[in-house]
CSV table of C-alpha atoms and ligand atoms in Angstrom, one decimal:
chain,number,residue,atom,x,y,z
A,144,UNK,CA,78.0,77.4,145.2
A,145,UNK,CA,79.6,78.4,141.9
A,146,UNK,CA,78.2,80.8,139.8
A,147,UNK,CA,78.0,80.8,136.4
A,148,UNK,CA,78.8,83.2,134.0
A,149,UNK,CA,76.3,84.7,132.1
A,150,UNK,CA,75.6,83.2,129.0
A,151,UNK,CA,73.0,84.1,125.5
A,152,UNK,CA,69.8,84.6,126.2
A,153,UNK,CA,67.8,81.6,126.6
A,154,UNK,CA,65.5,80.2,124.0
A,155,UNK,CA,66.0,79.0,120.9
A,156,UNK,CA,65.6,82.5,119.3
A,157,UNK,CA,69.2,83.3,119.7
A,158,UNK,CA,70.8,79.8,118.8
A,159,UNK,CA,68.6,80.3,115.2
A,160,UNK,CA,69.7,83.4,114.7
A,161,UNK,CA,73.5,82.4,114.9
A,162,UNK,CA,73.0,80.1,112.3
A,163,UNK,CA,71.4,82.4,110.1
A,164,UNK,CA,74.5,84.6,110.3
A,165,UNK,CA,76.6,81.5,109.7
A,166,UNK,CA,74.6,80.0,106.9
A,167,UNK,CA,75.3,83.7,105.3
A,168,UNK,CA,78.7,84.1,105.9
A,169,UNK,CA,79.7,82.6,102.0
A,170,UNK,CA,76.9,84.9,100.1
A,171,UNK,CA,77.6,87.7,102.1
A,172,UNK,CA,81.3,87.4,100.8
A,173,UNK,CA,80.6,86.9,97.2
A,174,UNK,CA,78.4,89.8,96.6
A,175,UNK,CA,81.4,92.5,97.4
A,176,UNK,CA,83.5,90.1,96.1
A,177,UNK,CA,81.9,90.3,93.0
A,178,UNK,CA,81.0,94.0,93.0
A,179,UNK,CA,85.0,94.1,93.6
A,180,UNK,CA,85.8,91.9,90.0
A,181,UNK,CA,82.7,94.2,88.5
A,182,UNK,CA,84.9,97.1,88.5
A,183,UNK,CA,81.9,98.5,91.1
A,184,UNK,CA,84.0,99.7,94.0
A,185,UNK,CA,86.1,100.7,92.0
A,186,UNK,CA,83.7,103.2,89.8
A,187,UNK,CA,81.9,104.1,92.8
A,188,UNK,CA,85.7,105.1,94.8
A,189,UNK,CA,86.3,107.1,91.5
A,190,UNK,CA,82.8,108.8,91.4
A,191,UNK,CA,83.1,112.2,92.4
A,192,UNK,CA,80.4,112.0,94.7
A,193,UNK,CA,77.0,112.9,92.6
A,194,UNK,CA,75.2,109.3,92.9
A,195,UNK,CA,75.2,107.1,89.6
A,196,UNK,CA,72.0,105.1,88.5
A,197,UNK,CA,72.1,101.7,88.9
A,198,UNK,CA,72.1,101.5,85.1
A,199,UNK,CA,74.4,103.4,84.6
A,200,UNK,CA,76.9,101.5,87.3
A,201,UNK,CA,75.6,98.2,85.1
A,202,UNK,CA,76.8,99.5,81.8
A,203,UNK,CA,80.2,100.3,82.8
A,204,UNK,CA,80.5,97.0,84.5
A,205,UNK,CA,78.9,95.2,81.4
A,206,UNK,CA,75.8,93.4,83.2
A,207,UNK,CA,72.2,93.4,83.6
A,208,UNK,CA,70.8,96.6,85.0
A,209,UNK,CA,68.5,94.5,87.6
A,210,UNK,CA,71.7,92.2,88.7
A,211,UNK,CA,73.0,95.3,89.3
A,212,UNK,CA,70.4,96.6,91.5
A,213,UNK,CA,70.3,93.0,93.2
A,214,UNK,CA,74.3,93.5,94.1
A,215,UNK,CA,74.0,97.0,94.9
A,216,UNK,CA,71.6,96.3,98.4
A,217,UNK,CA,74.3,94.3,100.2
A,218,UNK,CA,76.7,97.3,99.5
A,219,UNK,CA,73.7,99.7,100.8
A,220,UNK,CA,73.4,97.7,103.7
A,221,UNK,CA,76.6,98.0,104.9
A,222,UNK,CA,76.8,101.3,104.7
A,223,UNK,CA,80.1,100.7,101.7
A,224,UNK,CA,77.3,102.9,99.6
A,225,UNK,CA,75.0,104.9,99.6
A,226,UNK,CA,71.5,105.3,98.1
A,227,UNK,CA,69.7,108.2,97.3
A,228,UNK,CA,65.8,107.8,96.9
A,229,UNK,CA,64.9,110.6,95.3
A,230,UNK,CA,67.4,110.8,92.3
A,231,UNK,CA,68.5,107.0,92.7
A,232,UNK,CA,72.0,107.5,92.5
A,233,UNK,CA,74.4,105.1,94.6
A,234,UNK,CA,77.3,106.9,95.8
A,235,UNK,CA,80.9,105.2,98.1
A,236,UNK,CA,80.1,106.2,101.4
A,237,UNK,CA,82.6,103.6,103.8
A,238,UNK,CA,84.2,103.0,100.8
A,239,UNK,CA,85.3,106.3,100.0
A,240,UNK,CA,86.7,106.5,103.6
A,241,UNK,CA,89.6,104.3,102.8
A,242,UNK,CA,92.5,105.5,101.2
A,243,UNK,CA,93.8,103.9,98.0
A,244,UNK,CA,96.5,101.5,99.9
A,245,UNK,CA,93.5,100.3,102.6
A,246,UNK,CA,91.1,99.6,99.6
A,247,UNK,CA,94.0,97.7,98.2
A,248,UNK,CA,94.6,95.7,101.3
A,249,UNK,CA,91.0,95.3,102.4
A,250,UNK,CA,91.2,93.5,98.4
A,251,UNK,CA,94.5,91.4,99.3
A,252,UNK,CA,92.6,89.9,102.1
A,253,UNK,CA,89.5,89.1,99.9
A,254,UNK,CA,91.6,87.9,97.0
A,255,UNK,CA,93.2,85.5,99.3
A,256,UNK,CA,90.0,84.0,100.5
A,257,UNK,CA,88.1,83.8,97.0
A,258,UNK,CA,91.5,81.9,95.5
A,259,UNK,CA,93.2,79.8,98.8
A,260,UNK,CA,90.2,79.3,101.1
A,261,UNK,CA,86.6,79.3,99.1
A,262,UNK,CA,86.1,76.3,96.9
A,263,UNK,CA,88.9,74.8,99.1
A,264,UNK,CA,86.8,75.0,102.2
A,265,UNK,CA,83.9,72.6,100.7
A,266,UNK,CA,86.3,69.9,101.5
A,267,UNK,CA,87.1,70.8,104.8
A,268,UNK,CA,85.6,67.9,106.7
A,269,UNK,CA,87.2,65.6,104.2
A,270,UNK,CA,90.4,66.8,104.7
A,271,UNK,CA,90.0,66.8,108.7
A,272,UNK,CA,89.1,62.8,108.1
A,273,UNK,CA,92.3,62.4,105.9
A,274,UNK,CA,95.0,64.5,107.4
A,275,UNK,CA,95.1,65.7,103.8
A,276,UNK,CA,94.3,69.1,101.9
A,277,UNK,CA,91.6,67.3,100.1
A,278,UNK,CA,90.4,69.9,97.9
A,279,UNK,CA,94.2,70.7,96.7
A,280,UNK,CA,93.7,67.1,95.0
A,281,UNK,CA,89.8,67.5,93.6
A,282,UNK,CA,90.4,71.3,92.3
A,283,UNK,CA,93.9,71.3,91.5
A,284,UNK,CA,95.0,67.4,91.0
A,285,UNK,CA,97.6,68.6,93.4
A,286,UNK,CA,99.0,66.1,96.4
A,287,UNK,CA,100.7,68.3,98.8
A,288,UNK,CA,100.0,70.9,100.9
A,289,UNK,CA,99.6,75.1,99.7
A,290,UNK,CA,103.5,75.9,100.0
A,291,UNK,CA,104.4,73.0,97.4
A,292,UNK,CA,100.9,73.6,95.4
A,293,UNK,CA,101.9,77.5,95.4
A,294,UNK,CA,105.1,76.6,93.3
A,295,UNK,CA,102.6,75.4,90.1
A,296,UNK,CA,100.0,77.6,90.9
A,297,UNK,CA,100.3,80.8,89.7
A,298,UNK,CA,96.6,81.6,91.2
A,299,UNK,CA,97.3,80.4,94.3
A,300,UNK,CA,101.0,81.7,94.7
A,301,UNK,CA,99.9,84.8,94.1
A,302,UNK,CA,96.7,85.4,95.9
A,303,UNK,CA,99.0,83.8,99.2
A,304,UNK,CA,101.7,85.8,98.6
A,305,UNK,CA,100.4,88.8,98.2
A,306,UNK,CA,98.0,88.6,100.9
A,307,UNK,CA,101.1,86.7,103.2
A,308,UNK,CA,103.5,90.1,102.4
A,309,UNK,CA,100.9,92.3,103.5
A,310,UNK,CA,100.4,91.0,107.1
A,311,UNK,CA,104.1,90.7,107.8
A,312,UNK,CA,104.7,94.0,106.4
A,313,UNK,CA,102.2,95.4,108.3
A,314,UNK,CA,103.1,93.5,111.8
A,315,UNK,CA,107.2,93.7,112.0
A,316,UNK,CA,107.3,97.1,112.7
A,317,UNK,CA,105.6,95.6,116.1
A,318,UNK,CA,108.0,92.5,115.7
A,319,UNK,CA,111.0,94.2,115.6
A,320,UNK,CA,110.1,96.9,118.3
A,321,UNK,CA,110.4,93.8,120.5
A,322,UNK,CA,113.0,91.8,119.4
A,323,UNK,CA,116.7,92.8,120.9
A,324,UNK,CA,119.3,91.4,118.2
A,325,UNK,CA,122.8,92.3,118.4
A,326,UNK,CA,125.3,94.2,116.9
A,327,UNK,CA,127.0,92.0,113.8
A,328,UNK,CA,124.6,88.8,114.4
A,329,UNK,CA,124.4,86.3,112.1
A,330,UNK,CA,120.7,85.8,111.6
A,331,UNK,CA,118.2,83.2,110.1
A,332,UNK,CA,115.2,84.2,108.8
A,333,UNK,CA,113.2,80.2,108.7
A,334,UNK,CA,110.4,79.9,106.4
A,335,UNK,CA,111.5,83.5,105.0
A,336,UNK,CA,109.4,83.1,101.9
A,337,UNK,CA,111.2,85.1,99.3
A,338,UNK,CA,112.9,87.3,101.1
A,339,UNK,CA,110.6,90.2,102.9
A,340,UNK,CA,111.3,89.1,106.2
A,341,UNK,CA,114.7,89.3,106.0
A,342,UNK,CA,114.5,93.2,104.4
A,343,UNK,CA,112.8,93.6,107.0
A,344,UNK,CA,115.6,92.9,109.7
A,345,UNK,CA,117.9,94.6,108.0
A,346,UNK,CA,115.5,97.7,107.6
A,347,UNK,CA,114.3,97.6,111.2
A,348,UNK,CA,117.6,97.5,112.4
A,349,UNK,CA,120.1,100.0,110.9
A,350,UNK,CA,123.2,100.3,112.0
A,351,UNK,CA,123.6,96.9,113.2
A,352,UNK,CA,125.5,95.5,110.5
A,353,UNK,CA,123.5,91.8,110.3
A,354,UNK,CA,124.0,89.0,108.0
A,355,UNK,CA,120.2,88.1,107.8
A,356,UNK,CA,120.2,84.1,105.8
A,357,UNK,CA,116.3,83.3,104.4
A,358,UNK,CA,115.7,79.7,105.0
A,359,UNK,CA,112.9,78.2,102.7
A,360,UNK,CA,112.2,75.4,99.8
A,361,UNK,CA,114.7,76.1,96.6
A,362,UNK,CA,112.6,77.5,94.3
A,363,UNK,CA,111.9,80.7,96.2
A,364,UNK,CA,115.9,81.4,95.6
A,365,UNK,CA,115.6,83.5,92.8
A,366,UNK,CA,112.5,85.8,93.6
A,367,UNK,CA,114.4,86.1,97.1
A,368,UNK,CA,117.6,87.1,95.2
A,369,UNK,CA,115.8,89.4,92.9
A,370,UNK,CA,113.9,90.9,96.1
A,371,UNK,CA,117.3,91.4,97.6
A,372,UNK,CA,118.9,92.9,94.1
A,373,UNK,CA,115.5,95.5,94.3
A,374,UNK,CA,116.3,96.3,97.9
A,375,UNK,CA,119.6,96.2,97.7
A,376,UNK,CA,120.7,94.5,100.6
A,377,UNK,CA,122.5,91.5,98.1
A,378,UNK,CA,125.6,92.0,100.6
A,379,UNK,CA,123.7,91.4,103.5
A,380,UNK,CA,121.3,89.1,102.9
A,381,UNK,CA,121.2,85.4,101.7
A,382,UNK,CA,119.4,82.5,100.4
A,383,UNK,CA,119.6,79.4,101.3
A,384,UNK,CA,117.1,76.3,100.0
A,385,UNK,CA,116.2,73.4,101.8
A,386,UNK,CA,113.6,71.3,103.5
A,387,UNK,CA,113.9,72.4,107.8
A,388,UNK,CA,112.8,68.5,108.3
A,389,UNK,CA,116.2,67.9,106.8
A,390,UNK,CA,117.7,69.9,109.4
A,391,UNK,CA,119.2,73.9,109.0
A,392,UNK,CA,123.0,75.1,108.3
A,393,UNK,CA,124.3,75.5,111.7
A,394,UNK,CA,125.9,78.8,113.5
A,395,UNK,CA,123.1,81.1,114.0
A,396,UNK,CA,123.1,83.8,117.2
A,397,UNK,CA,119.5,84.6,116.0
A,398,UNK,CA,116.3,82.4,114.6
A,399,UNK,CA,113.0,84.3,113.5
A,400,UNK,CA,110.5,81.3,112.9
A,401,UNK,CA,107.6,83.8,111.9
A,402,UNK,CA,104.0,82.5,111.0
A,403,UNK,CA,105.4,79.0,110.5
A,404,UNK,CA,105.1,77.0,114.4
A,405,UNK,CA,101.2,77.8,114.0
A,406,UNK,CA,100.7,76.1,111.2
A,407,UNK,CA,102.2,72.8,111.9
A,408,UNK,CA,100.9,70.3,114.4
A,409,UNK,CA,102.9,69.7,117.8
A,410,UNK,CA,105.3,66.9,116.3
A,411,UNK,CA,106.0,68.8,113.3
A,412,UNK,CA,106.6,71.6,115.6
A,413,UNK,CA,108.6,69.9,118.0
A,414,UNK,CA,110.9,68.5,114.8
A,415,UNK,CA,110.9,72.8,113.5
A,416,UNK,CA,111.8,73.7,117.3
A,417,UNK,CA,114.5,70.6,117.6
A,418,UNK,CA,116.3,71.7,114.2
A,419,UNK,CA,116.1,75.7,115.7
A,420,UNK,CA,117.8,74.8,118.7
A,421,UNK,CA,120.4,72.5,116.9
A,422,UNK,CA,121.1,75.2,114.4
A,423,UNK,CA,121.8,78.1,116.9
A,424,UNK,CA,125.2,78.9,118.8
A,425,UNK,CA,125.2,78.9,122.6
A,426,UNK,CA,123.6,81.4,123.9
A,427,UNK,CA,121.8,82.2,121.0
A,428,UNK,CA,117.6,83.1,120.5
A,429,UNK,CA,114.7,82.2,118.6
A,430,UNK,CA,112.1,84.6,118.0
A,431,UNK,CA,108.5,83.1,117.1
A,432,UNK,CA,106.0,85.1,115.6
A,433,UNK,CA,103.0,83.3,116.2
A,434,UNK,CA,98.4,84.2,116.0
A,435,UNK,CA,97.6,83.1,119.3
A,436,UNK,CA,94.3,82.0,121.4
A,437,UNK,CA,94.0,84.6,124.5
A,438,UNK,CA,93.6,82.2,127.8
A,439,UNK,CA,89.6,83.0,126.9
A,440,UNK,CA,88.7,81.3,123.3
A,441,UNK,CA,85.9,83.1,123.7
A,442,UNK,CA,87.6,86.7,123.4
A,443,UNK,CA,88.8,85.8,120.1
A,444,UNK,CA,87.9,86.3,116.5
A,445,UNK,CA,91.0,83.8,115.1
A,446,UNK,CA,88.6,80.8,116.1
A,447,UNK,CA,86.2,82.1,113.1
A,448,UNK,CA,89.5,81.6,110.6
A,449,UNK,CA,92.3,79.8,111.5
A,450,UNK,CA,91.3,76.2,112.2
A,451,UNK,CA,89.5,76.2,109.2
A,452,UNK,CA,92.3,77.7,107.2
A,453,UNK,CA,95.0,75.5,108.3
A,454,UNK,CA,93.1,72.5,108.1
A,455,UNK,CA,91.4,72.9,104.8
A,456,UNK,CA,93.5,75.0,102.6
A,457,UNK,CA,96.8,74.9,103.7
A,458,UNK,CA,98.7,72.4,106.0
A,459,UNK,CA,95.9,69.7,107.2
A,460,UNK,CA,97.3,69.8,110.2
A,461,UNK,CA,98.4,72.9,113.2
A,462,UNK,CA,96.3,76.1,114.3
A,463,UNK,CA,97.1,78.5,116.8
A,464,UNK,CA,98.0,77.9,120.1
A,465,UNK,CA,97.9,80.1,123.8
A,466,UNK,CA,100.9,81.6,124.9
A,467,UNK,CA,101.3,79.1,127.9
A,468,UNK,CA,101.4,76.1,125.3
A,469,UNK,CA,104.3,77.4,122.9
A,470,UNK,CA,105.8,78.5,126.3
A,471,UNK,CA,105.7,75.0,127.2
A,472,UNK,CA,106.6,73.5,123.6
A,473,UNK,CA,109.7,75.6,123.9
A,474,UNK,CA,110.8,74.8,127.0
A,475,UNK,CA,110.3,70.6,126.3
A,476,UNK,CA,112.5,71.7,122.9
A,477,UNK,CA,115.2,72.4,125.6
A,478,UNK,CA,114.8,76.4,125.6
A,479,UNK,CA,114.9,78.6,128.4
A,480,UNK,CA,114.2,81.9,130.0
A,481,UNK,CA,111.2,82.2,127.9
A,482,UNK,CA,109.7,85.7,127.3
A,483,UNK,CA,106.3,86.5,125.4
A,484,UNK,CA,104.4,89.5,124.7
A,485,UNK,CA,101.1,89.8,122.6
A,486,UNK,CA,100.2,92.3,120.0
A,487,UNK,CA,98.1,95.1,121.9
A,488,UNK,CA,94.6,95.0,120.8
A,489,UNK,CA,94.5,99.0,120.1
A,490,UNK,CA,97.9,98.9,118.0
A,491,UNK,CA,96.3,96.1,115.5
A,492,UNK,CA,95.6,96.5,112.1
A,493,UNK,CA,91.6,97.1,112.2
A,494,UNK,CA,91.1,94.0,109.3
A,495,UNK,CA,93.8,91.7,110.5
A,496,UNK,CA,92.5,88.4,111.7
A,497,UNK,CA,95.7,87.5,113.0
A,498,UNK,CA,96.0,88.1,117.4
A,499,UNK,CA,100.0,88.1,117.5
A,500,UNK,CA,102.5,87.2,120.1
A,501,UNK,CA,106.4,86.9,120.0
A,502,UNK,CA,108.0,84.0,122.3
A,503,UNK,CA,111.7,84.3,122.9
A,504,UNK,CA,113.9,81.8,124.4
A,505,UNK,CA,117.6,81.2,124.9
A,506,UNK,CA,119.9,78.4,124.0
A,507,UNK,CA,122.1,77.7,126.9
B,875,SAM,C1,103.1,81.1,106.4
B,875,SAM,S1,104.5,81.3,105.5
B,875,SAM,C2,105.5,82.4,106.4
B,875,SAM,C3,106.4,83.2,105.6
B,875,SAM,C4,107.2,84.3,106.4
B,875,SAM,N1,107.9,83.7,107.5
B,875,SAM,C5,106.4,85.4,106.8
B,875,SAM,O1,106.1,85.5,108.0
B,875,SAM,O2,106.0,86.2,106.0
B,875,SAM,C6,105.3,79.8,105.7
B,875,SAM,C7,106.5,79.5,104.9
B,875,SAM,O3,107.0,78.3,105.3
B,875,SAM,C8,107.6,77.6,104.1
B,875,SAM,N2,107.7,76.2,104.4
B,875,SAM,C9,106.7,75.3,104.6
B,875,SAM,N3,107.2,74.1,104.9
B,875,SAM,C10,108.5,74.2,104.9
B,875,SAM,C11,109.6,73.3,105.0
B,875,SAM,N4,109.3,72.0,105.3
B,875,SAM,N5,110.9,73.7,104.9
B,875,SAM,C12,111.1,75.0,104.6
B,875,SAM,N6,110.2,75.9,104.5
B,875,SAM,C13,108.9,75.6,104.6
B,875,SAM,C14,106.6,78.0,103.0
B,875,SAM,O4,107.2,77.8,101.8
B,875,SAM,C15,106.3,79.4,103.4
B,875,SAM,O5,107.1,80.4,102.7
């Protein structure tokens, strides 16, 4: 006879208490958030460690003393702050463990939620119906998905941006420690954004004398120029606008398709792997950076983000994937002598959502 794992504890007890911790997810969020546009974390990071009154804290940040107070528990909770019954001060306790560039990424990652994913999210179900981002069209008037909304939006194009920067400055070190590219390559960077990606081969791979191209829409060419201009790598690196449904310039020993085949459902990302392996010279790789599900949904924490994300705020359609399915994608796409690796759970940045893996594979 089989045996089953263990699962919760029975009774409804538990099932009502997941809920609760869902149904608190959104107010949980606001509260720092808004303790965050208060100026509070800030005063409390700058605080030299004596406790302020809640009045005082209130004053700075221009509110009510008693909203104040109301904000402060959720900070006190978590341990971000602490309280001091006897004088009543409220001091940064986690908070005043982070350095200055964790606060500021800890922030990114907020930022991005409150502007891409928040209100958005309220038309998630809609938007699963349609195959549309719904709530691009009721907040912003905007038909389209976030890439082409990003170009009007200055909110959203900079809340993504930043936030999308971040996480691929903080993971290509990984990336690049596991991606073999060689001497002199010509190398496409597809769906480079404006540019970082393509630094970022150069700059993780001295001495190798690359011509890195950035493949994305055309009116990321002159924030990717200027990017290249402030890096100087203008010689070395390249813009190039288009649409990758149109197809890609052709002559590439190197494709990096990084955080792009998880966001697109598996035609689209057939049509993206199809163009790749038009686009590349014989013998020549892809390299796909991809979040992916571990064999065991269960074991991870991108099923609380992702499928939401994708489907509500950005494309309508993709998500992540496991390893064995882009594997297989690949090889259907006419690829071969696939190799993968995921992102070590101990060398992860503590607040990234994102559970990485590369797949390579081989144009014959
Ligand atoms: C999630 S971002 C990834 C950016 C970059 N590769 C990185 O890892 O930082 C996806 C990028 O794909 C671009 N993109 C989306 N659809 C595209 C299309 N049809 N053709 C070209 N680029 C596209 C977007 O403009 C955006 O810059």
């Amino acid at each position: 006879m089989t045996t089953l794992p263990a699962g919760p504890p029975a009774g409804p007890e538990h099932v009502l208490e997941q809920f609760r911790d869902l149904a608190v997810g959104p107010t949980r969020f606001m509260t720092v958030y808004a303790c965050y546009e208060l100026g509070v974390l800030d005063q409390l990071r700058k605080n030299d460690g004596t406790g302020l009154p809640a009045a005082r804290i209130a004053e700075v940040a221009g509110v009510r003393p008693d909203a104040m107070e109301q904000l402060l528990h959720l900070l006190v909770k978590e341990d971000f702050v602490a309280y001091d019954e006897s004088s009543g001060g409220y001091r940064a306790s986690g908070l005043a463990r982070l350095s200055d560039d964790e606060f500021v990424r800890a922030i990114r990652l907020m930022t991005m939620i409150k502007e891409v994913c928040l209100r958005q999210l309220y038309y998630l179900t809609d938007s699963v119906r349609t195959g549309k981002v719904v709530a691009l069209e009721k907040i912003f008037g905007f038909h389209g998905d976030l890439y082409e909304a990003c170009a009007e939006h200055d909110e959203l194009r900079g809340a993504w941006s930043a936030m999308m920067d971040q996480t691929t400055s903080l993971i290509d070190p990984w990336f690049f420690e596991n991606v073999d590219i060689g001497y002199g390559s010509k190398v496409l960077d597809l769906a480079g954004h404006t540019g970082l990606g393509a630094i970022l081969t150069r700059k993780y791979n001295p001495e190798k004398n690359l011509q890195v191209a950035c493949f994305d829409f055309p009116e990321k060419r002159e924030d990717a120029l200027e990017n290249f201009r402030t890096h100087g790598v203008e010689e070395s690196c390249s813009f190039i606008g288009g649409d990758v449904y149109d197809g890609l310039p052709k002559g590439f020993e190197v494709v990096l398709v990084k955080h792009f085949l998880d966001q697109l459902g598996k035609e689209n990302a057939f049509r993206v792997l199809r163009a790749v392996y038009d686009c590349l010279e014989p013998g020549g790789r892809i390299y796909a950076l991809v979040p992916t599900y571990p064999e065991d949904v269960k074991e991870s924490s991108q099923a609380d983000f992702f499928p939401a994300y994708f489907l509500g705020c950005s494309t309508a359609e993709g998500g992540p994937q496991k390893v064995s399915t882009y594997k297989q994608w690949m090889e259907e796409c006419g690829f071969t002598a696939i190799e993968k690796i995921t992102h070590e759970a101990d060398k992860r940045p503590p607040e990234m959502i994102h559970v990485h893996s590369i797949l390579c594979g081989v144009k014959e």
